[in-house]
Amino acid sequence: MKNLRLICAAMLLLGSVLAGAARAEGEVVLTVDGRIAGGAPVDFTLGDLRALGVERVETTTPWHDGTMVFEGVLLSKLMTHVGAKGDNLTAIALNDFYTEIPLSDAVDYGVILAYRANGADLTVRDKGPLFVIYPFDRFSGLRNELYFSRSIWQLRRLTVK
Amino acid sequence: MMAGLLRIGETLVGKIRLVGIMVLGGLVLVIMVQAEAVLTTGEAVNRSMRYDIAMSGLNGRLDAVNSMERTARYAASGSAEDARGARLFHDILLSRIDTWSAGAFWSFVATSPERIALLERARAKVNGLTPLYERLEDPAVLSEIRRTLRGAVQDVTLIGSQAMMANLAEAEEIRRTLREHQQIQNSLVTVLIVFGAVLLAMMSYQARRLRLARELAERNARKFEQVAQRDPLTQLANRLAFDAALDMALLDTRETERQLAVYAIDLDGFKAVNDMLGHAAGDSLLVSVARRLEEIVAGWGAEGLVSRLGGDEFTVLTRVSGGVRQAEARAREMVDGLHAAHGLGDGNIVVNVTIGFALVDADAIDGDAVVQNADLALSHAKAAGKGRAQVYDASMREDATRRQVIEAGFTDALARGEIVTHYQPQVEMATGRIVGFEALARWRHAELGWIPPGEFVRIAEASGRIVEIGEHILRSACRDASLLPQDVPVSVNLSVAQLARSDLPGRVADILAESGLAAERLKLEVTESMVMSDSTRALSTMRRLKALGVWIALDDFGTGYSALSYLRDFAWDELKIDRSFVETLESDAQSLLIIRSIVELARRLSISVTVEGVETPSQCALLRRAGCRIAQGFYYGHAVPASELPAQLLRSFSRVPLLEKPGVLGKGA
């Protein structure tokens, strides 16, 4: 009985692990709401974001040693996809960190929502699953605190205003 | 004083220049400092914009506290939702520690070994929690997690606080730098304002100096203009001012009633005043004349300009409404007015003036012509005698033209032999015999015909050609005389210019040698005035001539000063009594008396006497009675060419028996 329970527990654990892996693809990583087409919040899984096309940004950051290669979705493409009608985005992280990003940045600098860095998916520990990345190396004007503060990590929600 | 001011001015200019250079140098310095300040300010601003570790520090503390709070929440509820939250925030806290271990934050941590140790301890604690979070449901594990987290929170909080403090210090540093730069810039602005003020002051000073310099230049220009227009001695207008005034007056077309009159005024004998009383007296006289002329002209009304053209030449420019008559009256007024004695400090002096004047009419509308006319009139007035006024008339211009033609013709005349020598006989009245000839120059001009000797001789004297002409006459006279059949003497007039030349005796000796004429047969005639002008030299030359054996005659005796001292100072061979005495012989008893006295005087001094200008038999008779023996004049014959002389001589000698040798007769008994 005890064994059964153990087995059950082990199966449960395995199941939960398997489910976790499956959920990893199916899990909602981002919600976009506010002034978007239809008005209702739209959830995105990593798969949904990959479907919008992959953009690479190679840059150094204040938070990493050496040059990083990020892959992610173009913020501008995502905004077009949701039919954003505002000028500003409010970005909120998993730890409720809050910042604001002007929509013009998305177009002007090619900002991406990165989900991979140096060929590996970003985990929470790696500031994933989504990390707002500006191409700091391409535009020297971005190398200051204002844009660093807009580069929010562990992004969870975007609200169009 | 002027030089002193200039020196001060130069020193000031030098100082100003120095200040200017200093200000410019200062400006360059200011620009350099400003450029440096701008650079460092930019750097400070950039620094302030760099990644803000304070923010990361604060968020790290929040992550740690949140992690604590989530475990507490799970401990309270035990729900799966809160368990997931607790695990998520554990991941977030791990992520934060990773963040602090790389990039900019790590640079801050690495500055202190204690901080590195602190971070390592926190990392070890939080990492150590990861397997425990798998067993969150176990209350013992949970409480261990919460205990460990409390320690980790302390470490993380400490690092985060230090980051905030470091950031504050850096912000303060940046602010201080910016404040300093602001102060520097404030100082620079002050310096710039001061420099600007200095430059402005310099500019205004410079402008003031320029204005002063311009004013000085203008004042000087006015003064020079005045100087240029004034005769410095008399303060009268000078030639320049006179010409300008004349031109203005001629252009003044409003004046139609009154004629413009120009007077040329000359002081008679001014040279003598200068010579005898000195230049100071001469100058005083000129000033006195100037003042008196101004008084006289002022008496005519407002219009009238007195000017001094130089030397003793004055002009008066005025307008007359009464034509020549009024102009003449004014000329008289000036002659009379200036004749009154002039007080010269030491004493009084009386001078005569001679005036020539001309009126502007339709024929003479340019200034030069009017002045020339007045000058011509003045020349005529002088020629006619001093102390008079003469109006210009058109014939004077003809005279002047004729004079020019004559003057220009001398060279050709001498070359072509147009100037010839004629001879007038000198006759012994008692016998009618020719005892000598006077050589006289005659000129038959190619265009003008015979020119009166007095006219061309005067012109030749004025132009200096008289020396050549005189020598030409002397040479031909000697030659002609040497060819005569009788040994009669020949008289030749000397001019003052010839007498003034020290080589005259040598020339005469040469000519005598050339012609072969005996020196005793040549008489040279001089006038009293010629001797007077430079008597020492003239007498010396005459003595040298006399030493050659030549006779010396005193011509025109009885006119001029007739200073008897000349008779004492020189051994004259002959006196020639002036024709003016003979002319008045029959009308004036004094003339006869004078001639008689001269003859008596000459007899006693053993000087021969010849009377000139004898034209009538009665004159001849009177002169003979007065004791004269030898005469010359139309009564005895005109001047004739040399070719006629032998015949004349033969006639005269055949008419009367030859009693005495002519040479002896010439000398007188």
XYZ file of N, CA and C in Angstrom, chain B residues 4 11 29 66-67 85 94 111 133 198 206 250 269 280 294 306-307 329 332 343 366 476 483-484 525 551 630 632:
84
model
N 55.004 117.138 -26.495
C 54.698 116.498 -25.209
C 53.356 115.792 -25.266
N 52.031 107.100 -25.623
C 52.107 106.212 -24.461
C 50.736 105.616 -24.192
N 41.656 82.385 -23.326
C 41.684 81.563 -22.111
C 40.262 81.158 -21.717
N 10.096 40.010 -1.080
C 8.971 39.330 -1.720
C 9.077 37.815 -1.530
N 10.307 37.328 -1.678
C 10.541 35.898 -1.525
C 10.113 35.438 -0.124
N 3.836 30.546 -6.308
C 4.330 31.925 -6.142
C 5.640 31.930 -5.389
N 16.993 34.188 -7.236
C 18.199 33.608 -7.843
C 18.664 34.445 -9.040
N 34.485 46.070 -6.196
C 35.347 47.108 -5.635
C 35.686 46.805 -4.175
N 13.008 23.995 -1.677
C 11.738 24.467 -2.247
C 10.948 23.328 -2.870
N 35.347 96.426 -20.778
C 36.655 97.034 -21.062
C 36.772 97.351 -22.545
N 38.695 105.094 -27.928
C 39.287 105.188 -29.273
C 38.466 106.140 -30.145
N 34.984 138.022 -60.819
C 34.695 137.956 -62.254
C 33.466 137.101 -62.532
N 61.736 153.028 -54.971
C 62.942 153.102 -54.143
C 62.892 152.229 -52.906
N 64.674 145.203 -41.516
C 63.638 145.426 -40.492
C 62.846 146.681 -40.822
N 44.794 149.541 -46.477
C 43.537 149.004 -45.953
C 42.615 150.116 -45.495
N 42.790 144.215 -50.365
C 44.188 144.610 -50.498
C 45.021 143.354 -50.353
N 45.949 143.134 -51.252
C 46.809 141.962 -51.114
C 48.250 142.347 -51.416
N 40.617 158.525 -59.845
C 40.558 159.310 -58.601
C 41.020 158.457 -57.424
N 44.753 158.038 -57.464
C 45.377 159.284 -56.966
C 45.330 159.292 -55.431
N 55.703 156.381 -40.162
C 56.507 156.314 -38.936
C 57.055 154.900 -38.770
N 39.100 137.644 -68.416
C 39.754 136.651 -67.562
C 40.751 137.342 -66.647
N 82.923 146.699 -83.668
C 82.793 147.333 -84.989
C 83.306 148.779 -84.970
N 90.049 152.080 -89.669
C 90.096 152.185 -91.133
C 89.958 153.623 -91.629
N 89.730 154.547 -90.675
C 89.502 155.941 -91.089
C 90.802 156.561 -91.596
N 82.197 155.712 -72.715
C 81.312 156.609 -71.981
C 80.524 155.835 -70.932
N 90.361 156.403 -73.073
C 89.786 157.577 -72.419
C 88.454 157.192 -71.799
N 83.591 171.883 -78.148
C 83.234 170.732 -78.979
C 81.752 170.381 -78.751
N 78.085 168.193 -80.323
C 77.566 167.026 -81.036
C 76.067 167.242 -81.150
